[in-house]
XYZ file of C-alpha atoms in Angstrom:
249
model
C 61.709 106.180 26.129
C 61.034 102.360 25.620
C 61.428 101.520 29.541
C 59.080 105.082 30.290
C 56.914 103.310 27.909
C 56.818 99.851 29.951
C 56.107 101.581 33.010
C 53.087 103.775 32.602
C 50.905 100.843 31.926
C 51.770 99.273 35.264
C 51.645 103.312 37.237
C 48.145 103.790 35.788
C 47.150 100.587 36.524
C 48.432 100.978 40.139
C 46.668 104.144 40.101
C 42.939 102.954 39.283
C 43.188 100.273 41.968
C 44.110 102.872 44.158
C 41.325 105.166 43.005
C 38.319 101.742 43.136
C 39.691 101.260 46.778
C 39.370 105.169 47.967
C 36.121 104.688 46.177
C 34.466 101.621 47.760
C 36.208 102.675 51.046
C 34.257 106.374 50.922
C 31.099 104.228 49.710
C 31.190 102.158 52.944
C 31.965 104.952 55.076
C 28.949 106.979 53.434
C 26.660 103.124 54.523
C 27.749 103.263 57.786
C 27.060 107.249 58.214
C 23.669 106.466 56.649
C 23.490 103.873 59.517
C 24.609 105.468 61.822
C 21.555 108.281 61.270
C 18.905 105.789 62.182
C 17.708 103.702 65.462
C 15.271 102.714 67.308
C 13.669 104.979 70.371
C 10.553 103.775 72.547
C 7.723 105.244 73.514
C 5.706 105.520 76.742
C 2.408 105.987 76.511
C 0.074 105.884 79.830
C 0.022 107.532 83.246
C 2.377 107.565 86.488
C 2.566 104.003 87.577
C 0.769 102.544 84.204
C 2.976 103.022 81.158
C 3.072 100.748 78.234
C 5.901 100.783 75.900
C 5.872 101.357 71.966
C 8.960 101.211 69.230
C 9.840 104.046 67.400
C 11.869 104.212 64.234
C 14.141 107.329 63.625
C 16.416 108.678 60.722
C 18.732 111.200 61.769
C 19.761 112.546 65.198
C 16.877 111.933 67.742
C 15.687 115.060 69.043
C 12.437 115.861 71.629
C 10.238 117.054 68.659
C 10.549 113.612 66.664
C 9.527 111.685 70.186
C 6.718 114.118 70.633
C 5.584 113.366 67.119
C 5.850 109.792 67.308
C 3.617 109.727 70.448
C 0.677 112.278 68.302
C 1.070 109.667 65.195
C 0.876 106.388 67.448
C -2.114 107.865 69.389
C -4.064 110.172 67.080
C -3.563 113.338 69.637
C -2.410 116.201 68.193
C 0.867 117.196 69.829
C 1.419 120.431 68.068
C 4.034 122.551 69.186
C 4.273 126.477 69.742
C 8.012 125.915 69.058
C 11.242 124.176 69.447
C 11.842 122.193 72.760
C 14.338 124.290 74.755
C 16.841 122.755 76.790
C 18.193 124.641 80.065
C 17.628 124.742 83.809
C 18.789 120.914 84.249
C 15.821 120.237 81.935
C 13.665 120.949 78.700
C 10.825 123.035 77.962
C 7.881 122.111 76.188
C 5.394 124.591 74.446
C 2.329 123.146 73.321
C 0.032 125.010 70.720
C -3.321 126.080 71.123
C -4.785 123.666 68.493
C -3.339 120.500 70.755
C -5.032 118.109 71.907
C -4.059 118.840 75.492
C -6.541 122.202 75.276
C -9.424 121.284 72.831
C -9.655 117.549 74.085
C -9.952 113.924 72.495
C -9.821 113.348 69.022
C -13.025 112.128 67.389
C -12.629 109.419 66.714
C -10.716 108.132 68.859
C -8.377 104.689 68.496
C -9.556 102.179 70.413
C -5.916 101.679 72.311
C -5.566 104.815 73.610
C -9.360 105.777 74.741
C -9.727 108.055 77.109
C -12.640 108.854 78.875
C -12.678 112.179 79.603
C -10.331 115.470 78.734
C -9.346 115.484 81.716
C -7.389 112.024 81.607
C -6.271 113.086 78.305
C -4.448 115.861 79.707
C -2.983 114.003 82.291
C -2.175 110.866 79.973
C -0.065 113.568 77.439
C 1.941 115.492 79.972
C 2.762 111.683 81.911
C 3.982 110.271 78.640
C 5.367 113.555 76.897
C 7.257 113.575 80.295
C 8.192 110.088 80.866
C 9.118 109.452 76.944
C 11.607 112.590 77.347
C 13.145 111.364 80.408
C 13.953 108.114 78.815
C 14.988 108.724 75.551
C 19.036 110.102 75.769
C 20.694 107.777 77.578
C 24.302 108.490 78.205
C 23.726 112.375 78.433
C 22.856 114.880 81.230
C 19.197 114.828 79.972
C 19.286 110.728 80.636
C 18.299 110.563 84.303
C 14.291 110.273 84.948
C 14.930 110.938 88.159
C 16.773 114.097 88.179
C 15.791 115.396 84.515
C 13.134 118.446 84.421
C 10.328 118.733 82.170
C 8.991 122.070 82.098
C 5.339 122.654 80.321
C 4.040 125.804 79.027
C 1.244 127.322 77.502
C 0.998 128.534 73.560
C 2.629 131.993 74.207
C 5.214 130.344 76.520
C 3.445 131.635 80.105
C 2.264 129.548 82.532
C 0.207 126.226 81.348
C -3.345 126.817 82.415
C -5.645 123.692 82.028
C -9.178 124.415 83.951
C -10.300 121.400 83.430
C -7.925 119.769 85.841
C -7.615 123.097 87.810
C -4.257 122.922 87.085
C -2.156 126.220 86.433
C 1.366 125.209 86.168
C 3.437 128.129 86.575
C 6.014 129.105 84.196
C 9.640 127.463 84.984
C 7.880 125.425 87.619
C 8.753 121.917 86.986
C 5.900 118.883 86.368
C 5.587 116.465 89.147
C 3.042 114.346 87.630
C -0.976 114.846 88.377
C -2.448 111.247 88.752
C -0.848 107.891 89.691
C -2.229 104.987 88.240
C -5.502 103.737 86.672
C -8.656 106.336 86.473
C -11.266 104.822 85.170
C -13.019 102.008 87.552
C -16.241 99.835 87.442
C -18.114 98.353 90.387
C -21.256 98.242 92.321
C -22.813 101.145 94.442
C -23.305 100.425 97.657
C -24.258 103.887 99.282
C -23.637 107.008 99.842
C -22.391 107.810 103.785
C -22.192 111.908 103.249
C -19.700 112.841 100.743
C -17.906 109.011 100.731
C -19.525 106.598 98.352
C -19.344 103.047 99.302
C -18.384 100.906 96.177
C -17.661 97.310 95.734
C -14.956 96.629 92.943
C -13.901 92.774 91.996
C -15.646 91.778 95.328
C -14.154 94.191 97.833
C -15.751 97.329 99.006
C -14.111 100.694 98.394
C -14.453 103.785 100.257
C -13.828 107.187 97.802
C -14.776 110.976 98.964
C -16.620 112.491 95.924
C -14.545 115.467 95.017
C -17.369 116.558 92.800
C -20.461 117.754 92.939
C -22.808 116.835 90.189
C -21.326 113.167 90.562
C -22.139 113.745 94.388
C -25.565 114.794 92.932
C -25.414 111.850 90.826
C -24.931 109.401 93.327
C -27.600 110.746 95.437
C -30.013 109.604 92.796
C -28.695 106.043 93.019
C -30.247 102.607 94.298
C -27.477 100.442 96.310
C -26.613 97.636 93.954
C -26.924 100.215 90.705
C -23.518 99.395 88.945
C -21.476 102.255 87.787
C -18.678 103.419 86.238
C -16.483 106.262 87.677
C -13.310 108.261 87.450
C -10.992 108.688 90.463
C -8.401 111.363 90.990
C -5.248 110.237 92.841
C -3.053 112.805 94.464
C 0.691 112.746 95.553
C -0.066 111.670 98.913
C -2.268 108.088 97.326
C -5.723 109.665 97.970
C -8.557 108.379 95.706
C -11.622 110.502 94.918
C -14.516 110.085 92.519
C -14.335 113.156 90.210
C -17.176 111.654 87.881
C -19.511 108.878 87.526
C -21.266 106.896 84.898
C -24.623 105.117 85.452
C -24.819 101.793 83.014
């Protein structure tokens, strides 16, 4: 009984140094979960050709819906979704809701870094940067590639996207290939009209752009030659520039 008696002392000690290291070993393991759960994603915000780049903090796994809603808070748009992003088809799907941004236009106001100037280049600037943001947000998976990855767009009830204002009607499980390349918005100095091209000098070197539509045809018609301006272009696929509206100053 006496040498029973010596022992326990020394067993439950052994035993609560056991029990503090299982402890502080689950405690670290729950930290580095907890770590684990969190990182940092980026953002591309812009067109084809003319993104800039933005930090995005995440808890959790990162999934298409938190990148979408880190581009609507960083921006002011309203990204709203009909529902989940879907994955399949060597791509995703995105749904957009009728209340987005993308089909009643601009916020009001709007924040000065990511002005647009018409709902047209909104439209353009959201599906470029929903689309870019996706494609380079999972590296080290099948979605990871921004060259081979699919972004499929769709409207609220999950049909084809219709946007009339860029007479765009994007069938459904037709993938995006982008709209516009590059800058839209350009300032210079009217130089005349020569039919449907308008003559335009911009930073000192004279640009040629067919008018693509007709009341800024109609408004250029009304113009003096050396009347400075501010217009919109449209680029296509193939690189060709034309005025789809026009500001007098």
């Amino acid at each position: 009984m006496g040498r029973l008696v010596r022992i326990l002392p020394a067993l439950l000690a052994f035993l609560l140094l056991v029990g503090c290291g299982t402890q502080q070993q689950g405690q670290r393991q729950d930290q580095q979960e907890q770590q684990g759960q969190s990182g940092e994603a980026t953002l591309f915000i812009g067109m084809e050709g003319d993104f800039a780049e933005y930090p995005l903090a995440y808890s959790g796994e990162l999934t298409p819906e938190k990148l979408i809603a880190g581009i609507a808070e960083l921006t002011g748009w309203n990204l709203d979704l009909a529902g989940e992003v879907t994955a399949g088809g060597g791509g995703v799907t995105v749904c957009f809701a009728e209340e987005s941004s993308l089909f009643v236009g601009p916020p009001e106001p709007q924040r000065e870094e990511f002005f647009v100037y018409s709902a047209e280049q909104l439209d353009v600037m959201i599906l470029d940067s929903v689309q870019r943001t996706l494609q380079e947000s999972f590296p080290g998976t099948p979605l990871s590639n921004p060259e081979t990855l699919e972004v499929y767009f769709c409207g609220p009830d999950g049909g084809a996207l219709t946007l009339p204002q860029l007479g765009l009607v994007l069938p459904q499980g037709e993938p995006y290939r982008g709209i516009l390349t590059g800058d839209t918005h350009v300032e210079g100095v009217f130089e005349g009209l020569d039919g449907e091209t308008a003559a335009v000098r911009v930073n000192g070197e004279q640009r040629r752009y067919p008018v693509a539509d007709s009341e800024a045809l109609w408004t250029l018609r009304a113009l003096e030659p050396g009347f400075a301006v501010s217009f919109e272009i449209e680029r296509d696929k193939e690189g060709t520039e034309r005025i789809v509206r026009v500001y007098g100053d």
